[in-house]
Short mmCIF file of C-alpha atoms and ligand atoms in Angstrom, two decimals:
data_model
loop_
_atom_site.label_atom_id
_atom_site.label_comp_id
_atom_site.label_asym_id
_atom_site.label_seq_id
_atom_site.Cartn_x
_atom_site.Cartn_y
_atom_site.Cartn_z
CA MET A 50 78.66 203.23 67.76
CA PRO A 51 75.38 205.06 68.50
CA GLN A 52 75.63 208.81 67.96
CA VAL A 53 75.69 210.79 71.20
CA ASN A 54 73.06 213.50 71.05
CA SER A 55 74.86 216.58 72.28
CA VAL A 56 71.51 218.12 73.28
CA HIS A 57 71.58 215.65 76.18
CA GLY A 58 75.10 216.52 77.25
CA LEU A 59 78.17 214.31 77.34
CA THR A 60 76.79 211.96 79.99
CA GLY A 61 73.50 211.72 78.07
CA LEU A 62 72.20 208.24 77.36
CA HIS A 63 70.26 206.85 74.44
CA GLU A 64 66.85 205.52 75.30
CA ASP A 65 67.96 201.87 75.22
CA GLU A 66 70.98 202.68 77.38
CA ALA A 67 68.88 204.53 79.97
CA LEU A 68 66.30 201.70 80.05
CA PHE A 69 69.08 199.14 80.44
CA ARG A 70 70.82 201.06 83.23
CA ASP A 71 67.53 201.61 85.07
CA SER A 72 66.54 197.97 84.80
CA VAL A 73 69.94 196.86 86.18
CA TYR A 74 69.65 199.35 89.05
CA GLU A 75 66.09 198.24 89.85
CA PHE A 76 67.30 194.65 89.91
CA ALA A 77 70.19 195.57 92.21
CA ASP A 78 67.89 197.51 94.53
CA ARG A 79 65.41 194.61 94.73
CA GLU A 80 67.61 191.52 94.60
CA ILE A 81 71.01 192.62 95.93
CA ARG A 82 70.46 195.42 98.46
CA PRO A 83 68.70 193.23 101.07
CA HIS A 84 71.73 190.89 101.13
CA VAL A 85 74.64 193.35 100.98
CA ARG A 86 75.52 193.28 104.66
CA GLU A 87 75.19 189.52 104.97
CA MET A 88 77.31 188.90 101.86
CA ASP A 89 79.97 191.27 103.23
CA GLU A 90 79.99 189.56 106.64
CA GLN A 91 80.05 186.07 105.21
CA ALA A 92 82.46 187.05 102.40
CA HIS A 93 80.28 185.12 100.00
CA ILE A 94 78.05 185.63 96.94
CA PRO A 95 75.24 183.03 96.82
CA ARG A 96 75.05 181.02 93.59
CA GLN A 97 71.31 181.86 93.33
CA LEU A 98 72.24 185.53 92.97
CA ILE A 99 74.79 184.71 90.28
CA ASP A 100 72.09 182.72 88.42
CA LYS A 101 69.85 185.78 88.57
CA LEU A 102 72.65 187.92 87.11
CA PHE A 103 72.88 185.45 84.21
CA ALA A 104 69.09 185.57 83.76
CA LEU A 105 69.20 189.38 83.74
CA GLY A 106 71.71 189.23 80.89
CA VAL A 107 74.50 191.20 82.58
CA MET A 108 77.03 188.37 82.49
CA ALA A 109 77.29 188.45 78.69
CA ILE A 110 76.64 192.01 77.66
CA GLU A 111 78.93 192.18 74.63
CA ILE A 112 78.80 188.49 73.68
CA PRO A 113 76.99 188.28 70.31
CA GLU A 114 73.38 187.08 70.32
CA GLY A 115 74.44 184.13 68.17
CA HIS A 116 76.42 182.85 71.15
CA GLY A 117 73.63 183.56 73.64
CA GLY A 118 74.75 187.01 74.80
CA ALA A 119 73.03 190.41 74.63
CA GLY A 120 75.14 191.64 71.69
CA ALA A 121 75.30 195.11 73.28
CA SER A 122 78.17 197.59 73.53
CA PHE A 123 81.09 198.01 75.92
CA PHE A 124 79.31 201.17 77.09
CA HIS A 125 76.38 199.01 78.21
CA ALA A 126 78.80 196.91 80.27
CA VAL A 127 80.08 200.09 81.91
CA LEU A 128 76.50 201.15 82.72
CA ALA A 129 75.77 197.74 84.28
CA VAL A 130 78.91 197.79 86.43
CA GLU A 131 78.09 201.33 87.58
CA ALA A 132 74.45 200.48 88.42
CA LEU A 133 75.39 197.31 90.34
CA SER A 134 78.24 199.00 92.21
CA ARG A 135 75.87 201.73 93.37
CA VAL A 136 74.33 198.98 95.50
CA ASP A 137 77.29 196.60 95.98
CA PRO A 138 80.75 197.06 94.43
CA SER A 139 81.46 193.34 95.07
CA ILE A 140 78.77 192.38 92.59
CA GLY A 141 80.02 195.18 90.33
CA VAL A 142 83.48 193.62 90.08
CA LEU A 143 82.15 190.09 89.52
CA VAL A 144 80.22 191.35 86.51
CA ASP A 145 83.08 193.61 85.44
CA VAL A 146 85.66 190.81 85.27
CA GLN A 147 83.20 188.55 83.43
CA ASN A 148 82.51 191.17 80.74
CA THR A 149 85.42 193.55 80.35
CA LEU A 150 88.21 191.01 80.86
CA VAL A 151 87.09 187.43 80.22
CA ALA A 152 84.37 187.66 77.55
CA ASN A 153 86.22 190.58 75.99
CA ALA A 154 89.47 188.58 75.65
CA LEU A 155 87.66 185.57 74.19
CA MET A 156 85.78 187.68 71.66
CA ARG A 157 88.90 189.48 70.54
CA TRP A 158 91.52 186.72 70.70
CA GLY A 159 89.60 183.45 70.69
CA SER A 160 89.60 181.22 67.59
CA GLU A 161 86.20 180.34 66.16
CA ALA A 162 86.42 176.98 67.93
CA ILE A 163 87.17 178.64 71.28
CA GLN A 164 84.29 181.07 70.82
CA ARG A 165 81.87 178.27 69.90
CA ARG A 166 83.01 176.20 72.86
CA TYR A 167 83.12 178.82 75.60
CA LEU A 168 81.01 181.89 74.78
CA PRO A 169 77.60 180.17 75.07
CA SER A 170 78.46 178.83 78.52
CA LEU A 171 79.91 182.21 79.62
CA ALA A 172 76.57 183.70 78.54
CA THR A 173 74.42 181.28 80.49
CA ARG A 174 76.16 179.75 83.53
CA THR A 175 79.97 179.89 83.59
CA VAL A 176 81.72 182.55 85.64
CA GLY A 177 85.14 183.54 84.29
CA ALA A 178 88.34 184.74 85.98
CA TYR A 179 91.50 186.43 84.74
CA ALA A 180 94.76 185.22 86.24
CA LEU A 181 97.82 187.36 85.59
CA SER A 182 99.21 188.38 89.00
CA GLU A 183 101.54 186.29 91.13
CA ALA A 184 103.14 186.72 94.56
CA GLY A 185 106.29 188.16 93.01
CA SER A 186 104.81 189.95 89.99
CA GLY A 187 102.07 192.53 90.37
CA SER A 188 102.86 195.90 88.78
CA ASP A 189 105.68 194.18 86.90
CA ALA A 190 103.16 191.62 85.64
CA PHE A 191 105.30 190.24 82.82
CA ALA A 192 107.94 189.07 85.29
CA LEU A 193 105.55 186.21 86.04
CA GLY A 194 107.00 182.81 86.90
CA THR A 195 104.27 180.37 85.85
CA ARG A 196 105.83 178.07 83.27
CA ALA A 197 104.17 176.49 80.23
CA THR A 198 106.14 173.59 78.81
CA GLU A 199 105.28 172.17 75.43
CA ALA A 200 103.97 168.58 75.41
CA PRO A 201 102.82 166.42 72.45
CA ASP A 202 99.14 167.30 72.93
CA GLY A 203 99.49 170.84 74.24
CA PHE A 204 101.15 172.48 77.24
CA VAL A 205 101.88 171.64 80.85
CA LEU A 206 101.47 174.57 83.25
CA THR A 207 103.23 174.85 86.60
CA GLY A 208 103.09 177.81 88.97
CA ARG A 209 100.92 179.84 91.32
CA LYS A 210 98.64 182.78 90.74
CA LEU A 211 97.59 185.19 93.46
CA TRP A 212 94.73 187.64 93.98
CA ILE A 213 92.38 186.15 91.41
CA THR A 214 88.92 187.74 91.45
CA ASN A 215 86.00 185.30 91.03
CA GLY A 216 88.37 182.41 91.91
CA ARG A 217 85.76 180.73 94.08
CA GLU A 218 82.89 181.02 91.59
CA ALA A 219 84.71 180.63 88.28
CA ASP A 220 84.77 177.55 86.09
CA LEU A 221 86.91 179.10 83.36
CA PHE A 222 90.23 180.87 83.95
CA ILE A 223 92.39 182.85 81.57
CA VAL A 224 95.85 181.95 82.89
CA PHE A 225 98.99 183.75 81.76
CA ALA A 226 102.21 181.72 81.71
CA THR A 227 105.55 181.93 79.96
CA VAL A 228 106.75 179.43 77.39
CA ASN A 229 110.27 180.86 77.73
CA PRO A 230 111.31 183.08 80.66
CA GLU A 231 114.47 184.12 78.79
CA GLU A 232 112.34 185.80 76.16
CA GLY A 233 110.82 188.19 78.74
CA TYR A 234 107.40 189.46 77.79
CA ARG A 235 107.70 187.71 74.40
CA GLY A 236 107.30 184.35 76.16
CA ILE A 237 103.97 185.23 77.77
CA THR A 238 101.06 183.14 76.53
CA ALA A 239 97.38 183.12 77.52
CA PHE A 240 95.70 179.77 78.22
CA LEU A 241 92.09 178.82 78.88
CA VAL A 242 92.00 176.54 81.89
CA GLU A 243 88.83 174.80 83.03
CA ARG A 244 88.35 174.32 86.75
CA ASP A 245 88.38 170.55 86.50
CA PHE A 246 91.53 170.23 84.40
CA PRO A 247 93.86 167.78 86.21
CA GLY A 248 96.60 169.65 88.11
CA PHE A 249 94.51 172.78 88.63
CA THR A 250 93.28 173.79 92.08
CA VAL A 251 91.80 176.91 93.58
CA GLY A 252 93.69 177.64 96.80
CA LYS A 253 93.28 180.03 99.71
CA LYS A 254 90.64 182.76 99.60
CA GLU A 255 91.89 186.12 100.90
CA ASP A 256 90.31 187.78 103.95
CA LYS A 257 90.02 191.37 102.74
CA LEU A 258 89.43 194.95 103.92
CA GLY A 259 86.74 195.66 101.32
CA ILE A 260 84.73 194.10 98.49
CA ARG A 261 84.67 191.16 100.87
CA ALA A 262 81.89 189.25 99.09
CA SER A 263 83.95 189.18 95.90
CA SER A 264 86.28 186.19 96.12
CA THR A 265 90.03 186.73 95.69
CA CYS A 266 91.90 183.44 95.47
CA GLU A 267 95.20 181.79 94.94
CA LEU A 268 95.40 179.34 92.01
CA LEU A 269 97.72 176.36 91.95
CA LEU A 270 98.91 174.81 88.71
CA GLU A 271 100.75 171.56 89.29
CA GLU A 272 101.63 170.04 85.94
CA CYS A 273 98.25 171.13 84.70
CA ARG A 274 97.70 169.83 81.15
CA VAL A 275 96.12 172.30 78.77
CA PRO A 276 95.21 171.26 75.20
CA ARG A 277 96.84 173.22 72.39
CA ALA A 278 93.38 174.34 71.26
CA ASN A 279 93.08 176.28 74.54
CA VAL A 280 95.84 178.75 73.72
CA LEU A 281 94.11 182.15 73.54
CA GLY A 282 95.68 184.17 70.74
CA ASP A 283 99.16 183.15 69.63
CA VAL A 284 101.93 181.51 71.63
CA GLY A 285 104.22 184.30 72.86
CA LYS A 286 101.55 186.98 72.24
CA GLY A 287 99.85 186.72 75.63
CA TYR A 288 101.32 190.09 76.60
CA LYS A 289 99.11 191.68 73.93
CA VAL A 290 96.05 189.90 75.27
CA ALA A 291 96.89 191.14 78.78
CA ILE A 292 97.71 194.74 77.85
CA GLU A 293 94.72 195.25 75.61
CA THR A 294 92.14 193.67 77.89
CA LEU A 295 93.45 195.48 80.97
CA ASN A 296 93.30 198.81 79.15
CA GLU A 297 89.58 198.20 78.71
CA GLY A 298 89.15 196.62 82.13
CA ARG A 299 90.35 199.85 83.73
CA ILE A 300 87.33 201.68 82.37
CA GLY A 301 85.20 199.02 84.09
CA ILE A 302 86.94 199.74 87.39
CA GLY A 303 86.26 203.44 86.78
CA ALA A 304 82.58 202.47 86.41
CA GLN A 305 82.70 200.47 89.64
CA MET A 306 84.13 203.50 91.43
CA ILE A 307 81.57 206.04 90.14
CA GLY A 308 78.79 203.58 91.05
CA LEU A 309 80.24 203.29 94.55
CA ALA A 310 80.52 207.07 94.90
CA GLN A 311 76.92 207.50 93.70
CA GLY A 312 75.74 204.91 96.22
CA ALA A 313 77.58 206.69 99.06
CA LEU A 314 76.10 210.02 97.97
CA ASP A 315 72.55 208.57 97.74
CA HIS A 316 72.77 207.24 101.31
CA THR A 317 74.26 210.46 102.63
CA ILE A 318 71.69 212.76 101.06
CA ALA A 319 68.85 210.67 102.52
CA TYR A 320 70.53 210.59 105.93
CA ILE A 321 71.34 214.30 106.28
CA ARG A 322 67.75 215.20 105.42
CA GLU A 323 66.51 213.04 108.32
CA ARG A 324 69.17 213.64 110.95
CA LYS A 325 68.49 216.64 113.15
CA GLN A 326 70.99 218.57 115.27
CA PHE A 327 70.62 222.07 116.73
CA GLY A 328 66.89 221.81 116.02
CA LYS A 329 67.13 221.28 112.26
CA ALA A 330 68.14 218.77 109.60
CA ILE A 331 71.91 218.73 109.16
CA ALA A 332 71.24 219.13 105.41
CA ASP A 333 70.10 222.68 106.25
CA PHE A 334 73.58 223.73 107.33
CA GLN A 335 75.43 225.48 104.56
CA GLY A 336 78.72 223.89 105.63
CA VAL A 337 77.18 220.46 104.95
CA GLN A 338 75.51 221.58 101.72
CA PHE A 339 78.85 222.76 100.34
CA GLN A 340 80.47 219.41 101.12
CA ILE A 341 77.69 217.61 99.24
CA ALA A 342 77.98 220.05 96.34
CA ARG A 343 81.69 219.38 96.07
CA ALA A 344 81.19 215.60 96.20
CA ALA A 345 78.54 215.79 93.46
CA THR A 346 80.89 217.91 91.34
CA ASP A 347 83.71 215.40 91.78
CA LEU A 348 81.37 212.58 90.82
CA GLU A 349 80.12 214.40 87.73
CA ALA A 350 83.72 214.91 86.56
CA ALA A 351 84.59 211.25 87.20
CA ARG A 352 81.47 210.05 85.34
CA LEU A 353 82.33 212.26 82.35
CA MET A 354 85.78 210.70 82.24
CA VAL A 355 84.52 207.11 82.52
CA TYR A 356 81.78 207.57 79.91
CA ASN A 357 84.18 209.37 77.57
CA ALA A 358 86.74 206.55 77.76
CA ALA A 359 84.02 203.93 77.15
CA ARG A 360 82.54 205.87 74.21
CA LEU A 361 86.01 206.24 72.69
CA ARG A 362 86.56 202.48 73.02
CA ASP A 363 83.24 201.71 71.31
CA ALA A 364 84.09 204.20 68.55
CA GLY A 365 87.38 202.43 67.86
CA GLN A 366 89.35 205.54 68.87
CA PRO A 367 92.52 205.53 71.01
CA PHE A 368 91.60 205.54 74.70
CA LEU A 369 94.70 204.38 76.61
CA LYS A 370 95.37 207.71 78.32
CA GLU A 371 91.68 208.35 78.98
CA ALA A 372 91.21 204.89 80.54
CA ALA A 373 94.16 205.40 82.90
CA MET A 374 92.94 208.91 83.79
CA CYS A 375 89.38 207.78 84.45
CA LYS A 376 90.55 204.95 86.70
CA ILE A 377 92.86 207.04 88.85
CA PHE A 378 90.43 209.93 89.12
CA SER A 379 87.28 207.94 89.81
CA SER A 380 88.99 205.77 92.43
CA GLU A 381 90.16 208.89 94.26
CA VAL A 382 86.69 210.41 94.01
CA ALA A 383 85.15 207.20 95.37
CA GLU A 384 87.47 207.28 98.37
CA ARG A 385 86.75 210.98 99.03
CA VAL A 386 82.99 210.66 98.67
CA ALA A 387 82.81 207.51 100.82
CA SER A 388 84.95 209.24 103.45
CA LEU A 389 82.63 212.26 103.45
CA ALA A 390 79.68 209.88 103.79
CA VAL A 391 81.22 208.40 106.95
CA ASN A 392 81.87 211.91 108.30
CA LEU A 393 78.32 213.08 107.68
CA TYR A 394 76.82 209.99 109.28
CA GLY A 395 78.86 210.87 112.40
CA GLY A 396 79.21 207.95 114.81
CA TYR A 397 76.65 206.02 112.75
CA GLY A 398 79.05 206.14 109.83
CA PHE A 399 81.58 204.15 111.80
CA VAL A 400 79.39 201.13 112.52
CA LYS A 401 78.21 198.25 110.38
CA ASP A 402 74.50 198.89 111.01
CA TYR A 403 74.70 201.64 108.39
CA PRO A 404 75.83 201.13 104.80
CA VAL A 405 78.55 203.75 104.36
CA GLU A 406 81.20 202.06 106.52
CA LYS A 407 81.31 199.23 103.95
CA LEU A 408 81.49 201.58 100.98
CA TYR A 409 84.43 203.36 102.61
CA ARG A 410 86.25 200.02 102.91
CA ASP A 411 85.25 199.00 99.38
CA ALA A 412 86.56 202.22 97.82
CA LYS A 413 90.23 201.49 98.59
CA ILE A 414 90.61 198.69 96.05
CA GLY A 415 90.05 201.06 93.11
CA GLN A 416 93.55 202.45 93.60
CA ILE A 417 95.15 199.01 93.66
CA TYR A 418 93.82 196.46 91.16
CA GLU A 419 94.10 196.48 87.37
CA GLY A 420 97.17 198.65 87.80
CA THR A 421 97.89 200.76 90.91
CA SER A 422 97.50 204.53 90.76
CA ASN A 423 101.26 204.94 90.31
CA LEU A 424 101.13 202.65 87.29
CA GLN A 425 98.24 204.68 85.84
CA LEU A 426 100.32 207.84 86.30
CA GLN A 427 103.19 206.10 84.52
CA THR A 428 100.90 205.31 81.55
CA ILE A 429 99.53 208.85 81.42
CA ALA A 430 103.02 210.39 81.65
CA LYS A 431 104.28 208.11 78.87
CA GLN A 432 101.41 209.19 76.63
CA ILE A 433 102.05 212.87 77.32
CA LEU A 434 105.82 212.96 77.45
CA GLY A 435 106.59 210.11 75.06
C1 LIG B 533 91.10 192.40 95.77
C2 LIG B 533 92.07 192.17 94.66
C3 LIG B 533 91.63 191.60 93.47
C4 LIG B 533 92.53 191.35 92.44
N1 LIG B 533 92.11 190.70 91.31
C5 LIG B 533 93.02 190.31 90.38
C6 LIG B 533 92.64 189.48 89.28
O1 LIG B 533 91.45 189.12 89.12
N2 LIG B 533 93.59 189.07 88.41
C7 LIG B 533 94.90 189.43 88.55
O2 LIG B 533 95.71 189.02 87.73
N3 LIG B 533 95.29 190.24 89.57
C8 LIG B 533 94.39 190.67 90.49
N4 LIG B 533 94.78 191.46 91.55
C9 LIG B 533 96.19 191.85 91.68
C10 LIG B 533 96.41 193.34 91.45
O3 LIG B 533 96.25 193.65 90.10
C11 LIG B 533 97.79 193.68 92.01
O4 LIG B 533 97.70 193.60 93.42
C12 LIG B 533 98.27 195.05 91.58
O5 LIG B 533 98.53 195.07 90.21
C13 LIG B 533 99.50 195.51 92.35
O6 LIG B 533 100.48 194.53 92.37
P1 LIG B 533 101.19 194.14 93.77
O7 LIG B 533 100.10 193.85 94.74
O8 LIG B 533 102.17 193.07 93.51
O9 LIG B 533 101.90 195.47 94.25
P2 LIG B 533 103.36 195.97 93.77
O10 LIG B 533 103.49 195.87 92.30
O11 LIG B 533 104.38 195.30 94.63
O12 LIG B 533 103.27 197.50 94.15
C14 LIG B 533 103.47 197.97 95.49
C15 LIG B 533 103.55 199.49 95.46
O13 LIG B 533 104.67 199.90 94.66
C16 LIG B 533 104.25 200.80 93.65
N5 LIG B 533 105.07 200.59 92.46
C17 LIG B 533 105.40 199.42 91.86
N6 LIG B 533 106.13 199.65 90.75
C18 LIG B 533 106.23 201.00 90.62
C19 LIG B 533 106.86 201.86 89.69
N7 LIG B 533 107.50 201.41 88.62
N8 LIG B 533 106.78 203.21 89.90
C20 LIG B 533 106.11 203.70 90.97
N9 LIG B 533 105.51 202.93 91.90
C21 LIG B 533 105.57 201.60 91.72
C22 LIG B 533 102.79 200.47 93.40
O14 LIG B 533 102.09 201.57 92.83
C23 LIG B 533 102.30 200.13 94.81
O15 LIG B 533 101.95 201.31 95.47
C24 LIG B 533 93.88 191.74 92.59
C25 LIG B 533 94.32 192.34 93.77
C26 LIG B 533 93.43 192.54 94.80
C27 LIG B 533 93.94 193.16 96.09
#
């Protein structure tokens, strides 16, 4: 892990990190911003944009160079998700799932053969998805009902997954199923399922409140045959794959939320300097200045928590509590800051011609996916109280 220079403070970045973050933000400003409204309205991310994200290198941040990735740190992935979410949190989550869940799980749990087979394509063209949730099992994820039955050449998977991010774009899915429901969480196994495996279909795409451009789909597994070589980790150890990747994924959602809050704050500061009431810019009213000061303070605290959790992860230190704390706090900050943005835009904040209405809708998801806020509180309480 690179040493953090305390002279630059706890949110200080090394030169390569700052250059990387700035280049991702410049890309987002140039290539994503002009399409944000259209992508939201059409609930769609064009493939050309995804190809540009691959070309930029943000779809394979931690994948080793030998497999075609950037070979950078988890912290770099967090910076990329933050910078993209400052412009569009839908693109932020696409990149987040690809890096912090899918590539991460393959690098940690994949056999050498799996890594050789899948990492180069994840680095260059293949979008990944992570399929744990089902209609009846969300917070209680290990109560999942998707069955994996052993067959001579591998496993046969039957069941349905719900709410799967990147479902429309993905060609590779990490699917969690149980080899033995009676064993409880000890039956859970992670499988790598390719989109064109017989018996696998992507179903309905959800019509959502926010992050509308990001696809959220149902997956259908109807006697889907998965070769034995596509078991990720060990049979019956899928719960470990899920727990460990989601612990890291939560930091990525924290990054999405601070990016969103920063984006809302950027728009608001520009707007209140322009908008005049009572003969002066509304930014000149102390009541408004104090609201902005409080939002910036909230955001600074959230960023400290997200960066700290990511640095701990890269340093190989325990970070479970910090990841849960950063997710709950930054998602609340994102909602507060986006709400203030709508307030300070006045009537213009309530219409789609201005960008903050969308950010307000987008903020809500931070308190729901990768573990609801109540589940984060449960994790934190368990760490504190034992
Ligand atoms: C846009 C979107 C994208 C998603 N992407 C993915 C994805 O890519 N992959 C994936 O696998 N899943 C994904 N999910 C699913 C998401 O992780 C779940 O929705 C989430 O974990 C909550 O599960 P649930 O919806 O079943 O709610 P429930 O678990 O039914 O929870 C409902 C309410 O009850 C509360 N609750 C539940 N249990 C407790 C408890 N023990 N104590 C206190 N309160 C409790 C919850 O906090 C919540 O407020 C996505 C969801 C959405 C909406």
